[in-house]
mmCIF file of N, CA and C and ligand atoms in Angstrom:
data_model
loop_
_atom_site.group_PDB
_atom_site.id
_atom_site.type_symbol
_atom_site.label_atom_id
_atom_site.label_comp_id
_atom_site.label_asym_id
_atom_site.label_seq_id
_atom_site.Cartn_x
_atom_site.Cartn_y
_atom_site.Cartn_z
ATOM 1 N N MET A 192 -7.299 -6.693 -1.358
ATOM 2 C CA MET A 192 -6.046 -5.744 -2.046
ATOM 3 C C MET A 192 -6.193 -4.155 -1.888
ATOM 4 N N ALA A 193 -5.362 -3.757 -2.072
ATOM 5 C CA ALA A 193 -5.789 -1.875 -2.561
ATOM 6 C C ALA A 193 -4.481 -1.626 -3.112
ATOM 7 N N TYR A 194 -4.692 -0.353 -3.453
ATOM 8 C CA TYR A 194 -3.298 0.354 -4.268
ATOM 9 C C TYR A 194 -2.855 0.674 -3.011
ATOM 10 N N VAL A 195 -1.349 1.451 -3.084
ATOM 11 C CA VAL A 195 -0.191 1.780 -2.494
ATOM 12 C C VAL A 195 0.637 2.985 -2.892
ATOM 13 N N ILE A 196 0.564 3.622 -2.839
ATOM 14 C CA ILE A 196 1.464 5.090 -2.818
ATOM 15 C C ILE A 196 2.644 5.264 -2.761
ATOM 16 N N THR A 197 3.508 5.147 -3.468
ATOM 17 C CA THR A 197 4.943 4.740 -3.349
ATOM 18 C C THR A 197 6.191 6.288 -3.683
ATOM 19 N N GLU A 198 7.551 5.891 -3.660
ATOM 20 C CA GLU A 198 8.063 7.166 -3.359
ATOM 21 C C GLU A 198 7.796 8.274 -4.505
ATOM 22 N N PRO A 199 8.094 8.109 -5.984
ATOM 23 C CA PRO A 199 7.799 9.271 -6.549
ATOM 24 C C PRO A 199 6.718 10.700 -6.196
ATOM 25 N N CYS A 200 6.025 10.273 -5.320
ATOM 26 C CA CYS A 200 5.181 11.085 -4.609
ATOM 27 C C CYS A 200 5.421 11.886 -3.575
ATOM 28 N N ILE A 201 6.652 11.650 -2.739
ATOM 29 C CA ILE A 201 7.377 12.520 -2.361
ATOM 30 C C ILE A 201 8.063 13.534 -3.355
ATOM 31 N N GLY A 202 8.196 14.865 -2.945
ATOM 32 C CA GLY A 202 8.379 16.186 -3.675
ATOM 33 C C GLY A 202 7.277 16.343 -4.583
ATOM 34 N N THR A 203 6.152 15.685 -4.806
ATOM 35 C CA THR A 203 5.248 15.938 -5.872
ATOM 36 C C THR A 203 3.781 16.375 -5.037
ATOM 37 N N LYS A 204 3.187 15.417 -4.196
ATOM 38 C CA LYS A 204 2.247 15.525 -3.331
ATOM 39 C C LYS A 204 1.549 16.204 -4.089
ATOM 40 N N ASP A 205 0.493 16.331 -5.117
ATOM 41 C CA ASP A 205 0.015 17.372 -5.765
ATOM 42 C C ASP A 205 -1.709 17.266 -5.452
ATOM 43 N N THR A 206 -2.119 15.735 -4.914
ATOM 44 C CA THR A 206 -3.333 15.459 -4.086
ATOM 45 C C THR A 206 -4.106 15.627 -5.659
ATOM 46 N N ALA A 207 -3.760 15.319 -6.574
ATOM 47 C CA ALA A 207 -4.432 14.904 -7.911
ATOM 48 C C ALA A 207 -5.439 13.668 -7.545
ATOM 49 N N CYS A 208 -4.607 12.340 -7.182
ATOM 50 C CA CYS A 208 -5.426 11.123 -6.342
ATOM 51 C C CYS A 208 -6.823 11.754 -5.681
ATOM 52 N N VAL A 209 -6.639 12.633 -4.662
ATOM 53 C CA VAL A 209 -7.499 12.910 -3.669
ATOM 54 C C VAL A 209 -8.699 12.938 -4.332
ATOM 55 N N ASP A 210 -8.676 14.245 -5.463
ATOM 56 C CA ASP A 210 -10.015 14.708 -6.224
ATOM 57 C C ASP A 210 -10.479 13.815 -6.695
ATOM 58 N N VAL A 211 -9.689 12.487 -7.174
ATOM 59 C CA VAL A 211 -10.665 11.165 -7.857
ATOM 60 C C VAL A 211 -11.076 9.729 -7.360
ATOM 61 N N CYS A 212 -10.768 10.017 -6.155
ATOM 62 C CA CYS A 212 -11.179 8.676 -4.691
ATOM 63 C C CYS A 212 -12.520 8.917 -4.878
ATOM 64 N N PRO A 213 -12.971 7.915 -5.269
ATOM 65 C CA PRO A 213 -14.837 7.689 -4.633
ATOM 66 C C PRO A 213 -15.020 7.854 -3.421
ATOM 67 N N VAL A 214 -14.077 7.288 -2.694
ATOM 68 C CA VAL A 214 -14.335 6.682 -0.964
ATOM 69 C C VAL A 214 -13.603 7.292 -0.161
ATOM 70 N N ASP A 215 -12.508 8.708 -0.613
ATOM 71 C CA ASP A 215 -12.128 9.298 0.289
ATOM 72 C C ASP A 215 -11.184 8.661 0.913
ATOM 73 N N CYS A 216 -10.529 7.634 0.535
ATOM 74 C CA CYS A 216 -9.712 6.732 1.477
ATOM 75 C C CYS A 216 -7.954 7.335 1.172
ATOM 76 N N ILE A 217 -7.662 8.324 0.978
ATOM 77 C CA ILE A 217 -6.097 8.792 0.133
ATOM 78 C C ILE A 217 -5.953 10.114 1.479
ATOM 79 N N HIS A 218 -4.867 9.708 2.188
ATOM 80 C CA HIS A 218 -5.151 11.087 3.192
ATOM 81 C C HIS A 218 -3.410 11.225 3.471
ATOM 82 N N PRO A 219 -2.956 12.292 4.158
ATOM 83 C CA PRO A 219 -3.989 13.281 4.375
ATOM 84 C C PRO A 219 -4.145 14.390 3.310
ATOM 85 N N ARG A 220 -5.105 14.713 3.297
ATOM 86 C CA ARG A 220 -6.148 15.740 2.680
ATOM 87 C C ARG A 220 -5.085 17.249 2.720
ATOM 88 N N LYS A 221 -5.217 17.993 1.786
ATOM 89 C CA LYS A 221 -4.631 19.373 1.962
ATOM 90 C C LYS A 221 -5.886 20.287 3.175
ATOM 91 N N ASP A 222 -6.972 19.486 3.477
ATOM 92 C CA ASP A 222 -7.257 20.395 4.573
ATOM 93 C C ASP A 222 -7.504 19.693 5.896
ATOM 94 N N GLU A 223 -6.555 18.706 5.696
ATOM 95 C CA GLU A 223 -6.358 17.988 7.174
ATOM 96 C C GLU A 223 -5.021 18.573 7.747
ATOM 97 N N PRO A 224 -4.755 18.708 9.084
ATOM 98 C CA PRO A 224 -3.609 19.288 9.786
ATOM 99 C C PRO A 224 -2.110 18.207 9.386
ATOM 100 N N GLU A 225 -2.595 17.306 8.999
ATOM 101 C CA GLU A 225 -0.848 16.447 8.860
ATOM 102 C C GLU A 225 -0.712 16.582 7.567
ATOM 103 N N PHE A 226 -1.248 17.415 6.805
ATOM 104 C CA PHE A 226 -0.725 17.410 5.140
ATOM 105 C C PHE A 226 0.551 18.314 5.184
ATOM 106 N N GLU A 227 0.819 19.392 5.819
ATOM 107 C CA GLU A 227 2.118 20.437 5.815
ATOM 108 C C GLU A 227 3.657 18.979 6.235
ATOM 109 N N ALA A 228 3.154 18.386 7.286
ATOM 110 C CA ALA A 228 4.176 17.717 7.590
ATOM 111 C C ALA A 228 3.973 16.350 7.245
ATOM 112 N N SER A 229 3.509 16.080 6.363
ATOM 113 C CA SER A 229 3.644 14.519 5.927
ATOM 114 C C SER A 229 4.230 14.791 4.387
ATOM 115 N N ALA A 230 5.023 13.991 4.388
ATOM 116 C CA ALA A 230 6.036 13.716 3.147
ATOM 117 C C ALA A 230 5.109 13.053 1.525
ATOM 118 N N ILE A 231 4.226 12.306 2.083
ATOM 119 C CA ILE A 231 3.601 11.601 0.698
ATOM 120 C C ILE A 231 2.330 11.147 1.566
ATOM 121 N N LEU A 232 1.259 11.027 0.751
ATOM 122 C CA LEU A 232 -0.011 10.854 0.946
ATOM 123 C C LEU A 232 -0.091 8.859 1.054
ATOM 124 N N ASN A 233 -1.018 8.912 1.866
ATOM 125 C CA ASN A 233 -1.078 7.251 2.022
ATOM 126 C C ASN A 233 -2.497 6.870 1.429
ATOM 127 N N ILE A 234 -2.903 5.522 1.146
ATOM 128 C CA ILE A 234 -3.971 4.693 0.891
ATOM 129 C C ILE A 234 -4.413 4.216 2.012
ATOM 130 N N HIS A 235 -5.890 3.863 2.345
ATOM 131 C CA HIS A 235 -6.065 3.289 3.535
ATOM 132 C C HIS A 235 -6.269 1.603 3.062
ATOM 133 N N PRO A 236 -5.682 0.908 3.947
ATOM 134 C CA PRO A 236 -5.949 -0.358 2.707
ATOM 135 C C PRO A 236 -6.859 -1.040 2.775
ATOM 136 N N ASP A 237 -8.070 -0.601 3.899
ATOM 137 C CA ASP A 237 -9.315 -1.361 4.152
ATOM 138 C C ASP A 237 -10.137 -0.778 3.405
ATOM 139 N N GLU A 238 -10.364 0.721 3.347
ATOM 140 C CA GLU A 238 -11.000 1.605 2.845
ATOM 141 C C GLU A 238 -11.287 1.467 1.022
ATOM 142 N N CYS A 239 -9.977 1.372 0.689
ATOM 143 C CA CYS A 239 -9.750 1.582 -0.745
ATOM 144 C C CYS A 239 -10.675 0.350 -1.563
ATOM 145 N N ILE A 240 -10.963 0.524 -2.438
ATOM 146 C CA ILE A 240 -12.669 -0.097 -3.136
ATOM 147 C C ILE A 240 -11.632 -0.890 -4.460
ATOM 148 N N ASP A 241 -10.339 -0.491 -5.063
ATOM 149 C CA ASP A 241 -9.578 -1.033 -6.067
ATOM 150 C C ASP A 241 -10.083 -0.525 -7.272
ATOM 151 N N CYS A 242 -10.730 0.466 -7.288
ATOM 152 C CA CYS A 242 -11.100 0.992 -8.642
ATOM 153 C C CYS A 242 -10.252 1.439 -9.784
ATOM 154 N N GLY A 243 -8.956 1.954 -9.066
ATOM 155 C CA GLY A 243 -8.116 2.488 -10.224
ATOM 156 C C GLY A 243 -8.065 3.799 -10.137
ATOM 157 N N ALA A 244 -9.069 4.520 -9.859
ATOM 158 C CA ALA A 244 -9.273 5.687 -10.871
ATOM 159 C C ALA A 244 -7.795 6.649 -10.526
ATOM 160 N N CYS A 245 -7.215 6.460 -9.399
ATOM 161 C CA CYS A 245 -6.308 7.252 -8.870
ATOM 162 C C CYS A 245 -4.838 7.173 -9.720
ATOM 163 N N VAL A 246 -4.540 5.592 -10.271
ATOM 164 C CA VAL A 246 -3.462 5.634 -10.796
ATOM 165 C C VAL A 246 -3.182 6.546 -12.486
ATOM 166 N N PRO A 247 -4.569 6.728 -13.365
ATOM 167 C CA PRO A 247 -4.181 7.853 -14.354
ATOM 168 C C PRO A 247 -3.803 9.376 -13.961
ATOM 169 N N ALA A 248 -4.458 8.965 -12.516
ATOM 170 C CA ALA A 248 -4.410 10.716 -12.409
ATOM 171 C C ALA A 248 -3.187 11.084 -11.846
ATOM 172 N N CYS A 249 -2.389 10.170 -10.958
ATOM 173 C CA CYS A 249 -0.921 10.702 -10.900
ATOM 174 C C CYS A 249 -0.055 11.159 -12.043
ATOM 175 N N PRO A 250 0.555 12.267 -11.791
ATOM 176 C CA PRO A 250 1.149 12.979 -13.035
ATOM 177 C C PRO A 250 2.622 12.153 -12.584
ATOM 178 N N VAL A 251 2.905 11.263 -11.457
ATOM 179 C CA VAL A 251 4.299 10.598 -11.510
ATOM 180 C C VAL A 251 4.390 9.120 -11.441
ATOM 181 N N GLU A 252 3.373 8.517 -11.454
ATOM 182 C CA GLU A 252 3.231 7.168 -11.305
ATOM 183 C C GLU A 252 3.747 6.608 -10.454
ATOM 184 N N ALA A 253 3.038 7.302 -9.033
ATOM 185 C CA ALA A 253 3.428 6.796 -7.844
ATOM 186 C C ALA A 253 2.543 5.444 -7.407
ATOM 187 N N ILE A 254 1.269 5.293 -7.606
ATOM 188 C CA ILE A 254 0.225 4.371 -7.448
ATOM 189 C C ILE A 254 0.398 2.941 -8.318
ATOM 190 N N TYR A 255 0.342 2.156 -7.444
ATOM 191 C CA TYR A 255 0.292 0.951 -7.696
ATOM 192 C C TYR A 255 -0.655 -0.055 -7.208
ATOM 193 N N ALA A 256 -0.977 -0.745 -7.786
ATOM 194 C CA ALA A 256 -1.821 -2.189 -7.067
ATOM 195 C C ALA A 256 -1.048 -2.916 -6.327
ATOM 196 N N MET A 257 -1.335 -3.310 -5.149
ATOM 197 C CA MET A 257 -0.522 -3.722 -3.998
ATOM 198 C C MET A 257 0.444 -4.715 -4.481
ATOM 199 N N ASP A 258 -0.219 -5.763 -5.612
ATOM 200 C CA ASP A 258 0.291 -6.904 -5.775
ATOM 201 C C ASP A 258 1.656 -6.494 -7.356
ATOM 202 N N GLU A 259 1.601 -5.548 -7.439
ATOM 203 C CA GLU A 259 2.482 -4.779 -8.728
ATOM 204 C C GLU A 259 3.400 -3.673 -8.033
ATOM 205 N N VAL A 260 3.666 -3.479 -7.013
ATOM 206 C CA VAL A 260 4.501 -2.554 -6.366
ATOM 207 C C VAL A 260 5.965 -2.920 -6.593
ATOM 208 N N PRO A 261 6.149 -2.226 -7.660
ATOM 209 C CA PRO A 261 8.197 -2.674 -7.826
ATOM 210 C C PRO A 261 8.903 -3.087 -6.729
ATOM 211 N N GLU A 262 9.685 -4.357 -6.570
ATOM 212 C CA GLU A 262 10.504 -4.397 -5.403
ATOM 213 C C GLU A 262 11.291 -3.341 -4.447
ATOM 214 N N LYS A 263 11.785 -2.489 -5.333
ATOM 215 C CA LYS A 263 12.526 -1.473 -4.308
ATOM 216 C C LYS A 263 11.380 -0.608 -3.498
ATOM 217 N N TRP A 264 9.875 -0.715 -3.963
ATOM 218 C CA TRP A 264 8.882 -0.131 -3.015
ATOM 219 C C TRP A 264 7.929 -0.828 -2.269
ATOM 220 N N GLN A 265 8.843 -1.831 -1.899
ATOM 221 C CA GLN A 265 7.674 -2.949 -1.099
ATOM 222 C C GLN A 265 7.173 -2.288 -0.008
ATOM 223 N N GLY A 266 8.119 -1.604 0.462
ATOM 224 C CA GLY A 266 8.396 -0.916 2.090
ATOM 225 C C GLY A 266 7.315 -0.049 2.119
ATOM 226 N N PHE A 267 6.914 0.885 0.756
ATOM 227 C CA PHE A 267 5.644 1.653 1.393
ATOM 228 C C PHE A 267 4.178 0.713 1.214
ATOM 229 N N ILE A 268 3.945 -0.649 1.240
ATOM 230 C CA ILE A 268 3.120 -1.045 1.513
ATOM 231 C C ILE A 268 2.481 -1.214 3.029
ATOM 232 N N ASP A 269 3.647 -1.180 3.534
ATOM 233 C CA ASP A 269 3.605 -0.675 5.241
ATOM 234 C C ASP A 269 3.407 0.645 5.616
ATOM 235 N N GLN A 270 3.995 1.038 4.821
ATOM 236 C CA GLN A 270 4.160 2.641 5.165
ATOM 237 C C GLN A 270 2.467 3.124 4.786
ATOM 238 N N ASN A 271 2.184 3.318 3.730
ATOM 239 C CA ASN A 271 0.589 3.712 4.138
ATOM 240 C C ASN A 271 0.079 3.045 4.646
ATOM 241 N N ALA A 272 -0.061 1.930 5.223
ATOM 242 C CA ALA A 272 -1.183 0.964 6.267
ATOM 243 C C ALA A 272 -0.693 1.604 7.684
ATOM 244 N N ALA A 273 0.145 1.871 7.772
ATOM 245 C CA ALA A 273 1.121 2.386 8.886
ATOM 246 C C ALA A 273 0.446 3.500 9.284
ATOM 247 N N TYR A 274 0.183 4.549 8.531
ATOM 248 C CA TYR A 274 -0.387 5.971 8.515
ATOM 249 C C TYR A 274 -1.455 5.675 9.251
ATOM 250 N N TYR A 275 -2.351 4.499 8.757
ATOM 251 C CA TYR A 275 -3.573 4.612 9.524
ATOM 252 C C TYR A 275 -3.473 3.879 11.038
ATOM 253 N N ARG A 276 -2.457 3.291 11.343
ATOM 254 C CA ARG A 276 -2.391 2.872 12.522
ATOM 255 C C ARG A 276 -2.093 3.974 13.403
ATOM 256 N N LYS A 277 -1.816 5.249 13.258
ATOM 257 C CA LYS A 277 -1.519 6.140 14.636
ATOM 258 C C LYS A 277 -2.585 6.383 15.445
HETATM 259 S S1 SF4 B 1485 -8.029 2.717 -5.968
HETATM 260 FE FE1 SF4 B 1485 -9.934 3.761 -6.126
HETATM 261 S S2 SF4 B 1485 -10.529 3.704 -4.160
HETATM 262 FE FE2 SF4 B 1485 -8.538 3.024 -4.148
HETATM 263 S S3 SF4 B 1485 -7.297 4.718 -3.608
HETATM 264 FE FE3 SF4 B 1485 -7.378 4.899 -5.896
HETATM 265 S S4 SF4 B 1485 -9.066 5.614 -6.271
HETATM 266 FE FE4 SF4 B 1485 -9.435 5.460 -4.169
HETATM 267 S S1 SF4 B 1486 -1.434 12.156 -7.434
HETATM 268 FE FE1 SF4 B 1486 0.913 11.008 -7.050
HETATM 269 S S2 SF4 B 1486 1.896 12.247 -6.660
HETATM 270 FE FE2 SF4 B 1486 0.290 13.340 -6.617
HETATM 271 S S3 SF4 B 1486 -0.445 12.905 -4.211
HETATM 272 FE FE3 SF4 B 1486 -1.212 11.228 -5.545
HETATM 273 S S4 SF4 B 1486 0.134 9.834 -5.456
HETATM 274 FE FE4 SF4 B 1486 1.214 11.546 -4.456
#
């Protein structure tokens, strides 16, 4: 399983989650070229170790365990993964 970033990140994108992730699986980081153009951050579905540290760090409650993503935001499960298929 993995955690997933959903809609509330759009427009916030403060990277608080990046700072607490122990395995650096949330991208793009501020120091990566894709950061400016990306509306949202994405969690790598295979690299995430499911620690949950990013959840309380997010000021807008955008991060959910994959099996707890609200119905209206299910599309973000694939959207997070798709970022890493580029
Ligand atoms: S659950 Fe843990 S490993 Fe996964 S993205 Fe959040 S902080 Fe990183
Ligand atoms: S902490 Fe939340 S709002 Fe901030 S970048 Fe991460 S997911 Fe987006």
